[in-house]
Coordinates of N, CA and C in Angstrom, one line a residue:
V275 N 0.8 -1.2 0.0 CA 0.0 0.0 0.0 C 0.9 1.3 0.0
L276 N 2.1 1.1 0.4 CA 3.0 2.3 0.5 C 3.5 2.7 -0.9
H277 N 3.4 1.8 -1.8 CA 4.0 2.1 -3.1 C 3.4 3.3 -3.8
V278 N 2.2 3.7 -3.5 CA 1.6 4.9 -4.1 C 2.4 6.1 -3.7
L279 N 3.2 6.1 -2.7 CA 4.0 7.2 -2.2 C 5.3 7.4 -3.0
R280 N 5.7 6.4 -3.8 CA 6.9 6.6 -4.6 C 6.9 7.7 -5.6
P281 N 5.8 7.9 -6.3 CA 5.7 9.1 -7.2 C 5.9 10.4 -6.5
C282 N 5.7 10.5 -5.2 CA 5.9 11.7 -4.5 C 7.4 11.8 -4.0
G283 N 8.2 10.8 -4.3 CA 9.6 10.8 -3.9 C 9.9 10.1 -2.7
A284 N 9.0 9.4 -2.1 CA 9.2 8.6 -0.9 C 9.9 7.3 -1.2
Q285 N 10.8 6.9 -0.3 CA 11.4 5.6 -0.3 C 10.5 4.7 0.6
V286 N 10.1 3.6 0.2 CA 9.1 2.8 1.0 C 9.7 1.4 1.3
G287 N 9.3 0.9 2.4 CA 9.7 -0.5 2.8 C 8.8 -0.9 4.0
S288 N 9.1 -2.1 4.5 CA 8.4 -2.6 5.6 C 9.4 -3.3 6.6
L289 N 9.0 -3.3 7.8 CA 9.8 -4.1 8.8 C 8.8 -4.8 9.7
H290 N 9.0 -6.1 10.0 CA 8.1 -6.9 10.7 C 8.8 -7.6 11.8
P291 N 8.5 -7.4 13.1 CA 9.2 -8.1 14.2 C 8.6 -9.5 14.4
L292 N 9.4 -10.4 14.7 CA 8.9 -11.8 15.1 C 8.8 -11.8 16.6
Y293 N 7.8 -11.1 17.0 CA 7.5 -11.0 18.5 C 6.0 -11.0 18.6
A294 N 5.5 -11.7 19.6 CA 4.1 -11.7 19.9 C 3.6 -10.5 20.7
F295 N 2.9 -9.6 20.1 CA 2.3 -8.5 20.8 C 0.9 -8.7 21.2
G296 N 0.7 -9.5 22.3 CA -0.6 -9.7 22.8 C -1.3 -8.5 23.4
T297 N -0.4 -7.6 24.0 CA -0.8 -6.4 24.6 C 0.2 -5.3 24.3
A298 N 0.0 -4.1 24.7 CA 0.9 -3.0 24.5 C 2.2 -3.3 25.4
I299 N 3.3 -3.0 24.9 CA 4.5 -3.2 25.7 C 4.9 -1.9 26.3
A300 N 5.3 -2.0 27.6 CA 5.7 -0.8 28.4 C 7.2 -0.6 28.3
D301 N 8.0 -1.7 28.1 CA 9.4 -1.6 28.1 C 10.0 -2.0 26.8
P302 N 10.6 -1.1 26.0 CA 11.1 -1.4 24.7 C 12.3 -2.5 24.8
E303 N 12.8 -2.7 26.0 CA 13.8 -3.8 26.1 C 13.4 -5.1 25.7
V304 N 12.0 -5.4 25.7 CA 11.5 -6.7 25.3 C 11.9 -6.9 23.8
L305 N 12.2 -5.9 23.1 CA 12.5 -6.0 21.7 C 14.0 -6.4 21.4
R306 N 14.8 -6.3 22.5 CA 16.2 -6.6 22.4 C 16.3 -8.1 22.0
G307 N 17.1 -8.4 20.9 CA 17.3 -9.7 20.4 C 16.2 -10.3 19.5
V308 N 15.2 -9.5 19.3 CA 14.1 -9.9 18.4 C 14.6 -9.9 16.9
H309 N 14.1 -10.9 16.2 CA 14.4 -11.0 14.7 C 13.3 -10.2 14.0
W310 N 13.8 -9.5 13.0 CA 12.9 -8.7 12.1 C 13.1 -9.0 10.7
C311 N 12.1 -9.0 9.9 CA 12.2 -9.2 8.4 C 11.9 -7.8 7.8
I312 N 12.7 -7.4 6.8 CA 12.5 -6.2 6.1 C 12.5 -6.4 4.6
E313 N 11.9 -5.4 3.9 CA 12.0 -5.4 2.5 C 11.7 -3.9 2.1
G314 N 12.1 -3.6 0.8 CA 11.7 -2.3 0.3 C 12.9 -1.7 -0.4
D315 N 12.8 -0.4 -0.6 CA 13.8 0.4 -1.4 C 15.0 0.5 -0.5
A316 N 16.1 0.7 -1.2 CA 17.5 0.7 -0.5 C 17.5 1.7 0.7
T317 N 17.0 2.9 0.5 CA 17.0 3.9 1.6 C 16.2 3.4 2.7
A318 N 15.0 2.9 2.4 CA 14.1 2.4 3.5 C 14.7 1.3 4.2
K319 N 15.4 0.4 3.5 CA 16.0 -0.8 4.2 C 17.2 -0.3 5.1
H320 N 17.9 0.7 4.6 CA 19.0 1.3 5.4 C 18.5 1.9 6.7
V321 N 17.4 2.6 6.6 CA 16.8 3.2 7.8 C 16.3 2.0 8.8
A322 N 15.7 1.0 8.2 CA 15.2 -0.1 9.0 C 16.3 -0.8 9.7
H323 N 17.4 -1.0 9.0 CA 18.6 -1.6 9.6 C 19.1 -0.8 10.8
R324 N 19.2 0.5 10.7 CA 19.6 1.4 11.8 C 18.6 1.3 12.9
L325 N 17.3 1.4 12.7 CA 16.3 1.3 13.7 C 16.4 0.0 14.5
I326 N 16.4 -1.1 13.7 CA 16.5 -2.4 14.4 C 17.8 -2.6 15.1
G327 N 18.9 -2.1 14.6 CA 20.2 -2.1 15.3 C 20.1 -1.3 16.6
D328 N 19.4 -0.2 16.6 CA 19.3 0.6 17.8 C 18.4 -0.1 18.9
L329 N 17.5 -1.0 18.4 CA 16.7 -1.8 19.3 C 17.4 -3.1 19.8
G330 N 18.6 -3.3 19.2 CA 19.3 -4.5 19.6 C 18.8 -5.8 18.9
G331 N 18.1 -5.6 17.8 CA 17.5 -6.7 17.1 C 18.4 -7.2 16.0
H332 N 17.9 -8.3 15.3 CA 18.5 -8.9 14.2 C 17.7 -8.8 12.9
V333 N 18.4 -8.5 11.8 CA 17.7 -8.2 10.6 C 17.9 -9.3 9.5
S334 N 16.8 -9.7 8.9 CA 16.8 -10.6 7.7 C 16.0 -9.9 6.6
E335 N 16.5 -9.9 5.4 CA 15.8 -9.4 4.3 C 14.9 -10.4 3.6
I336 N 13.8 -10.0 3.1 CA 12.9 -10.9 2.5 C 12.3 -10.3 1.2
Q337 N 12.1 -11.1 0.2 CA 11.5 -10.6 -1.1 C 10.0 -10.3 -0.9
P338 N 9.5 -9.3 -1.5 CA 8.1 -9.0 -1.3 C 7.1 -10.2 -1.6
E339 N 7.5 -11.0 -2.6 CA 6.6 -12.1 -3.0 C 6.6 -13.2 -1.9
H340 N 7.5 -13.2 -1.0 CA 7.6 -14.2 0.1 C 7.0 -13.7 1.4
K341 N 6.5 -12.5 1.5 CA 6.1 -11.9 2.8 C 4.9 -12.7 3.4
I342 N 3.9 -13.1 2.5 CA 2.8 -13.8 3.1 C 3.1 -15.2 3.6
L343 N 4.0 -15.9 2.9 CA 4.4 -17.2 3.4 C 5.3 -17.0 4.7
Y344 N 6.1 -16.0 4.7 CA 6.9 -15.7 5.9 C 5.9 -15.4 7.1
H345 N 4.9 -14.6 6.8 CA 3.9 -14.3 7.9 C 3.2 -15.5 8.3
A346 N 2.8 -16.4 7.4 CA 2.2 -17.7 7.7 C 3.1 -18.5 8.6
A347 N 4.4 -18.6 8.3 CA 5.3 -19.3 9.2 C 5.4 -18.7 10.6
A348 N 5.4 -17.4 10.7 CA 5.3 -16.7 12.0 C 4.0 -17.1 12.7
A349 N 2.9 -17.1 12.0 CA 1.7 -17.5 12.6 C 1.7 -18.9 13.2
V350 N 2.3 -19.8 12.4 CA 2.4 -21.2 12.9 C 3.2 -21.2 14.2
A351 N 4.4 -20.6 14.2 CA 5.3 -20.7 15.3 C 4.8 -19.9 16.5
G352 N 4.2 -18.7 16.2 CA 3.8 -17.8 17.3 C 2.4 -17.9 17.7
N353 N 1.5 -18.3 16.8 CA 0.1 -18.3 17.1 C -0.5 -19.7 17.2
L354 N -0.2 -20.5 16.2 CA -0.8 -21.8 16.2 C -0.3 -22.7 17.3
I355 N 0.9 -22.4 17.8 CA 1.4 -23.1 19.0 C 0.5 -22.9 20.2
T356 N -0.2 -21.8 20.2 CA -1.1 -21.5 21.3 C -2.3 -22.5 21.2
G357 N -2.8 -22.6 20.0 CA -3.9 -23.6 19.7 C -3.5 -25.0 20.0
L358 N -2.2 -25.4 19.6 CA -1.7 -26.7 19.8 C -1.7 -27.0 21.3
I359 N -1.1 -26.1 22.1 CA -1.0 -26.2 23.5 C -2.4 -26.3 24.1
S360 N -3.4 -25.5 23.6 CA -4.7 -25.5 24.1 C -5.4 -26.9 23.9
V361 N -5.1 -27.5 22.7 CA -5.6 -28.8 22.4 C -5.1 -29.8 23.4
S362 N -3.8 -29.8 23.7 CA -3.2 -30.7 24.6 C -3.7 -30.5 26.0
F363 N -4.0 -29.3 26.4 CA -4.6 -29.0 27.7 C -6.0 -29.7 27.8
S364 N -6.8 -29.5 26.7 CA -8.1 -30.1 26.6 C -8.1 -31.6 26.7
M365 N -7.0 -32.2 26.0 CA -6.9 -33.7 26.1 C -6.7 -34.2 27.5
L366 N -5.8 -33.4 28.3 CA -5.6 -33.8 29.7 C -6.9 -33.6 30.5
A367 N -7.7 -32.6 30.1 CA -9.0 -32.4 30.8 C -9.8 -33.6 30.7
H368 N -9.8 -34.2 29.5 CA -10.6 -35.5 29.3 C -10.0 -36.6 30.1
C369 N -8.8 -36.5 30.6 CA -8.2 -37.5 31.5 C -8.5 -37.1 33.0
G370 N -9.2 -36.0 33.2 CA -9.6 -35.6 34.6 C -8.5 -34.8 35.3
I371 N -7.6 -34.2 34.5 CA -6.5 -33.4 35.1 C -7.0 -31.9 35.0
A372 N -6.9 -31.3 36.2 CA -7.3 -29.9 36.3 C -6.5 -29.0 35.4
P373 N -7.1 -27.9 34.9 CA -6.4 -27.0 34.0 C -5.0 -26.4 34.5
D374 N -5.0 -26.0 35.8 CA -3.7 -25.5 36.3 C -2.6 -26.6 36.3
Q375 N -3.0 -27.8 36.7 CA -2.1 -28.9 36.7 C -1.6 -29.3 35.3
A376 N -2.6 -29.3 34.3 CA -2.2 -29.6 32.9 C -1.3 -28.5 32.4
R377 N -1.5 -27.3 32.7 CA -0.7 -26.2 32.2 C 0.8 -26.4 32.8
A378 N 0.9 -26.7 34.1 CA 2.2 -26.9 34.7 C 2.9 -28.0 34.1
M379 N 2.2 -29.1 33.8 CA 2.8 -30.3 33.3 C 3.3 -30.1 31.8
L380 N 2.4 -29.6 31.0 CA 2.8 -29.5 29.6 C 3.7 -28.4 29.2
I381 N 3.6 -27.3 29.9 CA 4.4 -26.1 29.6 C 5.9 -26.5 29.9
R382 N 6.1 -27.2 31.0 CA 7.5 -27.7 31.3 C 8.0 -28.6 30.2
L383 N 7.2 -29.5 29.7 CA 7.5 -30.4 28.6 C 7.9 -29.6 27.4
S384 N 7.0 -28.7 27.0 CA 7.2 -27.9 25.8 C 8.4 -27.0 25.9
E385 N 8.7 -26.4 27.1 CA 9.9 -25.6 27.2 C 11.1 -26.4 27.0
G386 N 11.1 -27.6 27.5 CA 12.3 -28.5 27.3 C 12.5 -28.8 25.8
V387 N 11.4 -29.1 25.1 CA 11.5 -29.4 23.7 C 12.0 -28.2 23.0
L388 N 11.5 -27.0 23.3 CA 12.0 -25.8 22.6 C 13.4 -25.5 22.9
Q389 N 13.9 -25.8 24.1 CA 15.3 -25.6 24.4 C 16.2 -26.6 23.6
R390 N 15.7 -27.8 23.4 CA 16.5 -28.8 22.6 C 16.5 -28.4 21.2
I391 N 15.4 -27.9 20.7 CA 15.3 -27.4 19.3 C 16.3 -26.3 19.1
K392 N 16.3 -25.3 20.1 CA 17.2 -24.2 20.0 C 18.6 -24.6 20.0
A393 N 19.0 -25.6 20.8 CA 20.4 -26.0 21.0 C 20.8 -27.0 19.9
E394 N 19.9 -27.8 19.4 CA 20.4 -28.9 18.6 C 19.6 -29.1 17.2
G395 N 18.5 -28.3 17.1 CA 17.7 -28.4 15.9 C 16.6 -29.4 16.1
E396 N 15.6 -29.3 15.2 CA 14.3 -30.1 15.3 C 14.5 -31.6 15.1
V397 N 15.5 -31.9 14.2 CA 15.7 -33.3 13.9 C 16.3 -34.0 15.2
V398 N 17.3 -33.5 15.8 CA 17.9 -34.1 17.0 C 16.9 -34.0 18.1
A399 N 16.2 -33.0 18.3 CA 15.2 -32.8 19.4 C 14.1 -33.8 19.3
L400 N 13.8 -34.3 18.1 CA 12.6 -35.2 18.0 C 12.7 -36.4 18.9
A401 N 11.7 -36.6 19.7 CA 11.6 -37.8 20.6 C 10.2 -38.4 20.5
G402 N 10.0 -39.4 21.2 CA 8.6 -40.0 21.3 C 8.4 -41.2 20.4
P403 N 7.2 -41.7 20.3 CA 7.0 -42.9 19.6 C 7.3 -42.9 18.1
I404 N 7.0 -41.8 17.4 CA 7.4 -41.8 16.0 C 8.9 -41.8 15.8
S405 N 9.6 -41.1 16.6 CA 11.0 -41.1 16.5 C 11.6 -42.5 16.7
R406 N 10.9 -43.3 17.5 CA 11.4 -44.7 17.8 C 10.8 -45.7 16.8
G407 N 9.8 -45.2 16.0 CA 9.2 -46.1 15.0 C 8.2 -47.0 15.7
D408 N 7.6 -46.6 16.8 CA 6.6 -47.4 17.6 C 5.2 -47.3 17.0
T409 N 5.0 -48.2 16.0 CA 3.7 -48.2 15.3 C 2.6 -48.5 16.3
A410 N 2.8 -49.5 17.2 CA 1.7 -49.9 18.1 C 1.2 -48.7 18.9
I411 N 2.1 -47.9 19.5 CA 1.7 -46.8 20.3 C 0.9 -45.7 19.4
V412 N 1.4 -45.5 18.2 CA 0.7 -44.5 17.4 C -0.7 -45.0 17.1
A413 N -0.9 -46.3 16.8 CA -2.2 -46.9 16.6 C -3.1 -46.7 17.8
Q414 N -2.5 -46.9 19.0 CA -3.3 -46.8 20.2 C -3.7 -45.3 20.4
H415 N -2.8 -44.4 20.1 CA -3.1 -43.0 20.2 C -4.3 -42.7 19.3
L416 N -4.3 -43.1 18.0 CA -5.3 -42.8 17.1 C -6.7 -43.4 17.5
E417 N -6.6 -44.6 18.0 CA -7.8 -45.3 18.5 C -8.5 -44.5 19.7
Q418 N -7.7 -44.0 20.6 CA -8.2 -43.2 21.7 C -8.7 -41.9 21.2
L419 N -8.0 -41.2 20.3 CA -8.4 -39.9 19.8 C -9.7 -40.0 19.0
R420 N -10.1 -41.1 18.5 CA -11.4 -41.3 17.8 C -12.6 -41.1 18.7
T421 N -12.3 -41.2 20.0 CA -13.4 -41.0 21.0 C -13.6 -39.5 21.4
L422 N -12.8 -38.7 20.9 CA -12.8 -37.2 21.3 C -13.3 -36.4 20.1
P423 N -13.5 -35.1 20.2 CA -13.9 -34.3 19.1 C -12.8 -34.4 18.0
A424 N -13.3 -34.3 16.7 CA -12.4 -34.6 15.6 C -11.2 -33.7 15.5
V425 N -11.2 -32.5 16.1 CA -10.0 -31.6 16.0 C -8.8 -32.3 16.6
Y426 N -9.0 -33.1 17.6 CA -7.8 -33.7 18.3 C -7.1 -34.7 17.4
E427 N -7.9 -35.5 16.7 CA -7.3 -36.5 15.8 C -6.7 -35.8 14.6
T428 N -7.4 -34.8 14.1 CA -6.9 -34.0 12.9 C -5.5 -33.4 13.2
V429 N -5.4 -32.8 14.4 CA -4.2 -32.1 14.7 C -3.1 -33.2 14.9
Y430 N -3.4 -34.3 15.6 CA -2.4 -35.4 15.8 C -2.0 -36.0 14.4
R431 N -2.9 -36.3 13.6 CA -2.5 -36.9 12.3 C -1.7 -35.9 11.4
S432 N -2.1 -34.7 11.3 CA -1.4 -33.7 10.5 C 0.0 -33.5 11.0
L433 N 0.2 -33.2 12.2 CA 1.5 -32.9 12.7 C 2.4 -34.1 12.8
S434 N 1.8 -35.3 13.1 CA 2.5 -36.5 13.1 C 3.1 -36.9 11.8
L435 N 2.5 -36.5 10.7 CA 3.0 -36.8 9.4 C 4.3 -36.0 9.2
E436 N 4.4 -34.8 9.7 CA 5.6 -34.0 9.7 C 6.7 -34.7 10.6
L437 N 6.3 -35.3 11.7 CA 7.2 -36.0 12.5 C 7.8 -37.2 11.9
V438 N 7.0 -37.9 11.0 CA 7.5 -39.0 10.3 C 8.7 -38.5 9.3
A439 N 8.4 -37.4 8.7 CA 9.5 -36.8 7.8 C 10.7 -36.5 8.6
L440 N 10.6 -35.9 9.8 CA 11.7 -35.6 10.7 C 12.4 -36.9 11.1
A441 N 11.6 -37.9 11.5 CA 12.2 -39.2 11.9 C 13.0 -39.8 10.8
R442 N 12.5 -39.7 9.6 CA 13.3 -40.2 8.4 C 14.7 -39.5 8.3
R443 N 14.6 -38.2 8.5 CA 15.9 -37.4 8.5 C 16.8 -37.8 9.6
K444 N 16.2 -38.1 10.8 CA 17.0 -38.5 11.9 C 17.7 -39.9 11.8
G445 N 16.9 -40.8 11.1 CA 17.5 -42.1 10.8 C 17.6 -43.0 11.9
A446 N 16.9 -42.8 13.0 CA 17.0 -43.7 14.2 C 16.0 -44.8 14.1
A447 N 14.9 -44.6 13.5 CA 13.8 -45.6 13.5 C 13.9 -46.4 12.2
P448 N 13.4 -47.7 12.3 CA 13.4 -48.5 11.1 C 12.5 -47.9 10.0
V449 N 13.0 -48.0 8.8 CA 12.3 -47.4 7.6 C 10.9 -48.0 7.4
T450 N 10.8 -49.3 7.6 CA 9.5 -50.0 7.5 C 8.5 -49.5 8.5
A451 N 9.0 -49.3 9.8 CA 8.1 -48.8 10.8 C 7.6 -47.5 10.5
L452 N 8.5 -46.6 10.0 CA 8.0 -45.2 9.6 C 7.0 -45.3 8.5
A453 N 7.2 -46.2 7.5 CA 6.2 -46.3 6.4 C 4.9 -46.8 7.0
N454 N 4.9 -47.7 7.9 CA 3.7 -48.2 8.5 C 3.0 -47.1 9.3
I455 N 3.7 -46.3 10.0 CA 3.1 -45.2 10.8 C 2.5 -44.2 9.8
E456 N 3.2 -43.9 8.7 CA 2.7 -43.0 7.8 C 1.4 -43.5 7.2
K457 N 1.3 -44.8 6.9 CA 0.0 -45.3 6.4 C -1.1 -45.2 7.4
L458 N -0.8 -45.5 8.7 CA -1.8 -45.3 9.8 C -2.3 -43.9 9.8
L459 N -1.4 -42.9 9.7 CA -1.7 -41.5 9.9 C -2.5 -41.0 8.7
Q460 N -2.3 -41.6 7.5 CA -3.0 -41.2 6.3 C -4.3 -41.8 6.2
G461 N -4.5 -43.0 6.9 CA -5.8 -43.7 6.8 C -6.7 -43.1 7.7

């Protein structure tokens, strides 16, 4: 939308922080270390680099045609993770576990996984039944999930297919077991 300003001599660009602004921030220090994506005219990008540098942030440049996919990736990592965690809380509620207890249990687990991903990458951090090629456990998960609202099984199947791909890259599980798990998940 800013391109209409170019005929007036303006240099245009955009900068987007990878930070979740659920509410207004009182302390700009929260932006220290945040990653930002920028694009635009050379002068606008130069100004963005300086501004982000003053905030102690990190800059990546992106082509305009990739901005929507970039934003979708940010939504998955920053927003959909909230929905994923909410689904897991609800699953524990079906087990009779109180919300506060579920939150304490699963947040600790998720924080540990995120720390492993940060330190070693998602392939090395992968753990659990798919990582081991445990077809029987995955089948039991799917059987149990069929008794709950469809969203739980849909989330499990969709994300587990990505885990099969990661497990193949990891190379720790038998290839045939991963193929069987993939068939289960697609069925």
